[in-house]
């Protein structure tokens, strides 16, 4: 164990350059903690000439990450390129085939191909670690696989896209519309090149699928994640929710139900006084519930060079210290296939709609709800001009199926303008 | 690695019985996760005949925990007896000498003897794991040693005694005095047999000393922890603090300063809107700050059968999975000896005192502060009857040394009744 652990780092963007910097600056500390030196043998990126603010001259350079992954002087392939397919996938596969362990920050790669990659790695006796792929600097993968190994996990929740939480917080604080804050965030470079990855919930959905696999011992099934973005949220929703003691968060929730595995990523109302409700700005939070431990809440930076590099280094140190655990905490080949339980768990819902201000309009809406078996907990009509009456309804607990039936019935009403907004009220 | 991991469990109180139950109920799950069976070979407790609600007939019984620790059919000695000395210490030493790994929930044992035990264990190639000793079900030891291995830790903070946090929360919610809530908590069995372990900060101080050792790579030095209990806190302090936007918490803080290692366990004011300020009731919270990751907040149950057993099981699973890391994350023999930096980091302070209502009294107090070089940020005199004037002062940042000089000067004043209360305002 006193042999150095030799890394090949592919991808030298913000995170990659950060990892190189830390390994250079903290060589002595890492050696003390790991009981052996952690060294970089070689690196790879698209543009060799670019100044990354870190001295790379002592490392071999590979233009091709696949060649990097196959080098004899590399024990661990550190994949920080990103992208669910293309070079990241090819190089990760090559690394495993060449007998290397893998550390990756790539949630898209693992959400789409993690099942196959994990099975291949385990058949070859290699480990894949991916702490940086979920919730940035928060060691949630380690907590779930290792710290809570004595628990049946009953529910996993998380606010895992800092950009969305920033947008929702900023709308509330500044009283701006979704579009105004979206444009602002985009201009500041807070959003992915394809903003739907953020605001559509895709990025956070990738993370949820990985957490669900670990928590419930099921095969990775990103396609079963019910995705709903935050584009439907208005400042009015945020204010009405606040008035009732709630905050709106893009919340991922996964739990095992009698009908299968539920994986939802959608804007939800959570109590303003709960840890999730109190989470402002770009910070991430993951809530893990186990039958023994109760509720564990983890909070920290979900992105950025330092936090992400911290997570990558944690994985590297684990491997250096000899930790060898299957990718998802148990053999990937034996993970269960769980049916997708769409909208299985009942909940109260927040509904907002705009009615034509004419006699009987509201009666038709309440009738549609009643016929779907949904009862009303509270209702208010507010702020209305001559033409339109905004109406807000909070239902008692209902299944999403019944709610969808009611919403479908409402859509046929002339009296409703546009599409009603329906947000789940999650009990946290 | 498919050999069963064989446990000897000493101590069958709430936690011990809980661990036995979980291992029986979750045998298949644990085997799947660990890649090998986890089995109990033998148990030990003071009273063999007692009904613990769990079937022990399939395990060998040892009256003497030392004999249990030395059994050939035991790989891991699980110490759940408690107590800093006596049988817990003797049996742990015997286990290490007999070549066993150790899992313990015993903060007092480790705070007092952890340095020696860790050195002995490491010389013998054995591991000691103690997740359950700090903050109950929260995997903070794992997070600090493993998850944040790539960080220089800059500060560790924690509310780690649920009983104290319960008392302070209950005083505020019910408007009761410290003594009333103390008596209530004692009657409910919330406090240790020696309540000073809780309200005097000793128990939480044990935990802080262990966190500091890991965070800063220094030898365990519980005697250097500055301990201050919550007995001085009045409902008036809680209300005045709330009025200024603060909560009072028994807060542990450790950080490395230019003058050495600071370890403080004392009631502090923290912003009411911070995660620490929002922590009500018996829940624990640990805040870890690293140079790369920024701030990580962990929240969960700090005591109770399920949470504590969860932590013990996490350690057992780690050993079953082959994780072998030095007790404090780096070789114990090489841990640094750091001078104790008493009251090193300056902070603003909250001062409350009762003045005789006569001319010049307040002037003498402000003079004492001024002569110690302490400037006043805000001051209020309130609610006063004919005789006594309660005065509240918030200082600007000052060293505790200067503050103590000012307090000493005040003590000599006839105009002050009793001893002024001085609480640090911690920036979190």
XYZ file of C-alpha atoms in Angstrom, chain A:
428
model
C 0.000 0.000 0.000
C 2.988 2.340 -0.037
C 3.086 2.237 -3.847
C 1.895 5.571 -5.240
C -1.619 5.682 -6.641
C -1.197 6.912 -10.217
C -3.925 8.961 -11.856
C -4.793 9.757 -15.432
C -7.030 12.814 -15.546
C -9.220 13.362 -18.600
C -10.863 16.764 -18.867
C -9.135 19.903 -17.649
C -12.013 22.331 -17.349
C -12.725 24.101 -14.091
C -13.049 20.895 -12.093
C -10.192 19.025 -13.759
C -7.785 21.908 -13.297
C -8.978 22.205 -9.697
C -8.239 18.543 -9.025
C -4.737 18.894 -10.478
C -4.119 21.967 -8.333
C -5.213 20.261 -5.114
C -3.098 17.190 -5.789
C -0.069 19.419 -6.346
C -0.676 21.659 -3.352
C -1.698 18.975 -0.890
C 0.656 16.174 -1.840
C 1.999 15.754 1.686
C -1.431 15.922 3.334
C -2.898 13.403 0.903
C 0.036 11.037 1.421
C -0.394 11.259 5.204
C -4.108 10.582 4.972
C -3.927 7.860 2.319
C -0.769 6.158 3.574
C 0.733 6.404 0.095
C 1.491 9.136 -2.441
C -1.243 10.180 -4.860
C 0.367 11.227 -8.133
C -0.697 12.262 -11.602
C 0.893 10.326 -14.454
C -0.869 11.845 -17.423
C -3.617 14.230 -18.441
C -5.828 14.744 -21.452
C -8.021 17.529 -22.769
C -9.175 18.937 -26.064
C -6.812 21.888 -26.229
C -3.222 21.307 -25.150
C -2.162 24.936 -25.515
C -4.812 26.520 -23.267
C -3.611 28.205 -20.066
C -5.398 26.564 -17.158
C -3.526 28.340 -14.394
C -1.797 25.130 -13.339
C 1.559 23.667 -14.300
C 1.084 20.510 -16.364
C 4.642 20.069 -17.657
C 5.474 17.194 -15.341
C 2.608 15.046 -16.639
C 2.439 13.104 -19.890
C -0.122 14.532 -22.304
C -2.572 12.478 -24.317
C -4.771 14.035 -26.965
C -7.009 11.005 -26.851
C -8.666 10.171 -23.517
C -8.949 6.527 -24.590
C -5.173 6.350 -24.897
C -4.897 8.018 -21.478
C -7.235 5.421 -19.983
C -5.081 2.608 -21.331
C -1.668 3.830 -20.160
C 0.405 1.416 -18.126
C 1.318 4.129 -15.638
C -2.319 4.881 -14.762
C -4.115 3.045 -11.930
C -7.197 5.253 -11.774
C -8.875 6.943 -14.718
C -10.408 10.234 -13.555
C -13.149 11.211 -15.998
C -14.016 14.904 -15.824
C -15.012 15.485 -19.454
C -18.783 15.238 -19.142
C -21.350 14.125 -21.669
C -23.448 10.994 -21.537
C -21.848 9.484 -24.625
C -18.916 10.168 -26.940
C -15.386 10.375 -25.548
C -16.394 10.142 -21.869
C -18.158 6.836 -22.434
C -15.515 5.434 -24.779
C -12.671 6.316 -22.433
C -14.450 4.985 -19.342
C -15.117 1.692 -21.120
C -11.505 1.565 -22.265
C -10.278 2.215 -18.734
C -12.316 -0.648 -17.302
C -11.219 -2.966 -20.111
C -7.606 -2.028 -19.358
C -8.062 -2.898 -15.661
C -8.253 0.625 -14.250
C -10.491 1.922 -11.510
C -12.604 4.927 -12.450
C -13.533 8.140 -10.653
C -16.074 10.268 -12.469
C -18.162 13.389 -11.916
C -20.400 12.520 -14.852
C -24.046 12.157 -13.811
C -25.343 11.962 -17.400
C -22.964 9.129 -18.282
C -23.970 7.132 -15.209
C -27.695 7.883 -15.456
C -27.700 6.528 -19.010
C -24.976 3.878 -18.939
C -24.179 3.378 -15.268
C -25.908 0.024 -15.077
C -23.790 -1.485 -17.882
C -20.606 0.254 -16.801
C -21.008 -0.972 -13.222
C -21.666 -4.545 -14.321
C -18.640 -4.481 -16.629
C -16.417 -2.965 -13.958
C -17.492 -5.487 -11.335
C -16.954 -8.410 -13.687
C -13.425 -7.057 -14.167
C -12.898 -6.460 -10.437
C -12.687 -2.696 -10.871
C -14.459 0.038 -8.940
C -16.262 3.121 -10.223
C -16.766 5.975 -7.775
C -18.865 9.024 -8.544
C -19.364 11.197 -5.481
C -18.991 14.390 -7.533
C -21.831 13.377 -9.842
C -24.516 14.014 -7.213
C -24.899 17.181 -5.145
C -21.366 18.464 -5.722
C -19.336 18.644 -2.538
C -21.899 16.870 -0.333
C -20.708 13.311 0.358
C -24.142 11.839 -0.227
C -23.113 8.749 -2.185
C -20.734 7.750 0.606
C -23.348 8.465 3.257
C -25.964 6.388 1.491
C -23.801 3.405 0.513
C -21.593 3.275 3.569
C -22.793 5.380 6.475
C -26.395 4.159 6.274
C -25.577 0.558 5.262
C -27.554 -0.735 8.259
C -30.796 0.892 7.118
C -33.629 0.091 4.804
C -33.896 3.427 3.047
C -37.495 4.578 3.041
C -37.266 7.824 1.067
C -34.667 9.988 -0.645
C -35.307 13.647 -1.405
C -33.165 16.385 -2.727
C -32.801 19.879 -4.062
C -29.939 19.042 -6.385
C -29.908 21.713 -9.033
C -28.486 24.929 -7.658
C -29.479 26.929 -10.728
C -33.160 26.130 -10.278
C -33.025 26.915 -6.589
C -31.254 30.154 -7.393
C -33.953 31.083 -9.897
C -36.811 30.345 -7.493
C -35.126 32.169 -4.622
C -34.310 35.168 -6.780
C -37.873 35.387 -8.129
C -39.129 35.591 -4.572
C -36.483 37.980 -3.238
C -36.520 40.387 -6.181
C -40.140 39.979 -7.235
C -39.080 39.141 -10.780
C -40.807 36.852 -13.262
C -39.453 33.444 -14.161
C -38.401 34.709 -17.586
C -36.578 37.726 -16.145
C -34.564 35.617 -13.727
C -33.986 32.918 -16.329
C -32.503 35.498 -18.709
C -30.414 36.955 -15.919
C -29.087 33.548 -14.863
C -28.367 32.637 -18.460
C -26.438 35.861 -19.005
C -24.407 35.176 -15.862
C -23.471 31.736 -17.182
C -25.328 29.905 -14.404
C -27.195 27.651 -16.821
C -26.059 24.737 -18.958
C -25.589 25.319 -22.705
C -28.925 23.516 -23.032
C -30.847 25.247 -20.200
C -33.480 22.500 -20.204
C -30.901 20.306 -18.472
C -31.275 22.673 -15.534
C -34.753 24.169 -15.576
C -36.370 21.092 -17.129
C -35.094 18.959 -14.269
C -32.973 16.643 -16.431
C -29.706 17.227 -14.590
C -31.330 16.800 -11.194
C -33.230 13.797 -12.566
C -29.937 12.108 -13.471
C -28.827 12.545 -9.875
C -32.098 11.241 -8.466
C -31.892 8.086 -10.596
C -28.441 7.341 -9.172
C -29.569 7.921 -5.588
C -32.629 5.713 -6.124
C -30.471 2.868 -7.406
C -28.343 2.928 -4.278
C -31.193 3.527 -1.871
C -33.530 0.838 -3.165
C -31.167 -1.644 -4.788
C -32.765 -1.266 -8.206
C -31.228 -1.019 -11.652
C -30.499 2.514 -12.844
C -33.615 3.682 -14.657
C -33.389 7.336 -15.562
C -36.127 6.958 -18.158
C -38.587 6.180 -15.391
C -37.979 9.516 -13.660
C -41.083 11.703 -13.922
C -39.627 15.034 -14.971
C -41.307 18.371 -14.612
C -39.423 21.646 -14.853
C -39.853 24.960 -13.103
C -40.954 26.935 -16.175
C -44.585 26.870 -15.066
C -43.879 28.648 -11.768
C -44.998 32.253 -11.496
C -44.114 34.834 -8.913
C -47.771 34.616 -7.932
C -47.346 30.911 -7.102
C -44.334 31.707 -4.972
C -46.226 34.427 -3.117
C -49.365 32.387 -2.593
C -47.295 29.462 -1.374
C -45.382 31.718 1.020
C -48.661 33.094 2.293
C -49.693 29.572 3.257
C -46.331 28.823 4.866
C -44.672 27.012 1.979
C -41.702 27.421 -0.340
C -41.556 26.086 -3.892
C -38.534 23.920 -4.664
C -37.529 21.736 -7.601
C -37.580 18.630 -5.454
C -36.517 15.117 -6.311
C -38.277 12.370 -4.403
C -37.787 8.636 -4.675
C -39.423 5.951 -2.617
C -40.367 2.323 -2.958
C -44.121 1.818 -3.022
C -46.396 -1.183 -3.221
C -46.686 -0.492 -6.942
C -42.984 -0.106 -7.647
C -40.295 2.534 -7.542
C -41.363 6.161 -7.570
C -38.878 8.685 -8.961
C -40.179 12.222 -9.281
C -38.352 15.449 -10.069
C -40.826 18.295 -9.994
C -41.565 21.643 -8.391
C -43.169 20.976 -5.009
C -44.399 22.961 -2.054
C -42.507 22.216 1.161
C -43.045 23.801 4.584
C -41.123 27.075 4.801
C -39.775 26.113 8.215
C -38.367 22.747 7.115
C -34.672 22.418 6.235
C -35.635 22.078 2.558
C -37.866 25.144 2.785
C -35.080 27.152 4.357
C -32.638 26.350 1.565
C -32.004 29.531 -0.372
C -29.864 30.294 -3.379
C -27.565 27.862 -5.147
C -27.011 25.489 -2.234
C -27.967 21.818 -2.486
C -29.664 19.637 0.077
C -30.286 15.926 0.239
C -32.615 14.307 2.748
C -32.121 10.608 3.430
C -34.649 8.648 5.453
C -33.841 5.243 6.893
C -35.834 2.905 9.067
C -33.229 3.018 11.833
C -31.594 6.411 11.519
C -34.679 8.477 10.869
C -34.006 11.570 8.809
C -30.514 12.693 7.862
C -30.150 16.065 6.136
C -27.023 17.001 4.193
C -26.445 20.541 2.955
C -23.627 22.077 0.961
C -22.429 23.529 -2.310
C -23.759 21.568 -5.247
C -21.382 22.887 -7.873
C -18.237 24.931 -8.391
C -14.577 24.057 -8.695
C -13.730 23.574 -5.006
C -16.748 21.533 -3.935
C -16.708 19.295 -6.999
C -12.956 18.765 -6.778
C -13.396 17.952 -3.074
C -15.780 15.140 -3.996
C -13.435 13.825 -6.701
C -10.543 13.849 -4.229
C -12.658 11.993 -1.675
C -13.160 9.190 -4.199
C -9.477 9.150 -5.139
C -8.462 8.916 -1.475
C -10.942 6.081 -0.937
C -9.297 4.090 -3.704
C -5.837 5.005 -2.445
C -6.864 3.731 0.996
C -8.003 0.441 -0.469
C -11.775 0.822 -0.362
C -13.343 -1.494 -2.939
C -17.127 -1.445 -2.918
C -19.455 -2.140 -5.866
C -20.459 1.030 -7.723
C -23.952 1.170 -6.263
C -23.193 -0.489 -2.937
C -24.108 -4.008 -3.980
C -23.368 -6.102 -7.078
C -24.844 -4.300 -10.090
C -25.781 -7.513 -11.857
C -28.080 -8.440 -8.993
C -29.895 -5.106 -8.716
C -33.645 -5.525 -8.913
C -35.815 -4.479 -11.819
C -38.569 -2.410 -10.267
C -41.649 -1.289 -12.176
C -41.959 2.463 -12.400
C -44.649 3.589 -9.986
C -45.872 6.725 -11.671
C -47.543 9.138 -9.276
C -48.072 6.389 -6.747
C -47.977 8.207 -3.420
C -50.986 10.428 -2.721
C -50.440 13.984 -1.562
C -52.281 17.252 -1.231
C -51.910 19.503 -4.276
C -51.760 23.220 -4.846
C -53.814 24.229 -7.914
C -53.821 27.616 -9.558
C -56.036 28.540 -12.469
C -57.569 31.578 -14.071
C -61.328 31.562 -14.472
C -63.503 33.699 -16.682
C -65.445 35.862 -14.318
C -68.921 34.561 -15.065
C -71.603 32.809 -13.061
C -71.050 29.107 -12.487
C -67.394 28.991 -13.510
C -66.153 28.068 -10.073
C -68.950 25.564 -9.627
C -67.770 23.692 -12.708
C -64.242 23.477 -11.345
C -65.304 22.190 -7.962
C -67.610 19.725 -9.703
C -64.707 18.378 -11.774
C -62.703 17.880 -8.603
C -65.623 16.289 -6.796
C -66.313 13.859 -9.619
C -62.683 12.745 -9.461
C -63.132 12.091 -5.743
C -60.953 15.020 -4.710
C -61.973 17.149 -1.773
C -60.938 20.730 -1.236
C -58.938 21.780 1.798
C -58.886 25.509 1.098
C -59.746 27.813 -1.748
C -59.296 31.477 -2.456
C -60.153 33.793 -5.295
C -58.094 36.944 -5.313
C -57.008 40.146 -6.999
C -59.435 39.834 -9.812
C -60.119 42.288 -12.579
C -63.335 42.412 -14.589
C -62.418 39.601 -16.925
C -60.366 37.064 -15.054
C -60.482 35.577 -11.609
C -57.367 33.808 -10.391
C -58.361 30.932 -8.167
C -56.164 28.967 -5.848
C -57.201 25.590 -4.470
C -55.420 23.335 -2.025
C -56.786 19.824 -2.138
C -56.790 17.148 0.483
C -54.595 14.144 -0.219
C -55.268 12.694 -3.634
C -53.541 10.452 -6.122
C -51.974 12.144 -9.101
C -54.110 9.852 -11.248
C -57.348 11.263 -9.835
C -55.940 14.745 -10.069
C -55.042 14.254 -13.719
C -58.592 13.091 -14.394
C -59.936 16.257 -12.803
C -57.457 18.448 -14.695
C -58.445 16.762 -17.962
C -62.080 17.481 -17.239
C -61.234 21.120 -16.473
C -59.337 21.544 -19.708
C -62.588 21.060 -21.573
C -64.206 23.920 -19.715
C -64.558 27.216 -21.573
C -64.422 28.944 -18.242
C -60.727 28.258 -17.616
C -58.055 30.302 -19.300
C -54.842 28.493 -20.092
C -53.734 25.379 -18.247
C -54.113 25.027 -14.502
C -50.872 24.726 -12.561
C -50.745 21.731 -10.210
C -47.960 21.460 -7.662
C -47.550 18.668 -5.186
C -47.276 19.525 -1.487
C -44.583 17.184 -0.242
C -44.583 16.191 3.363
C -41.008 16.597 4.531
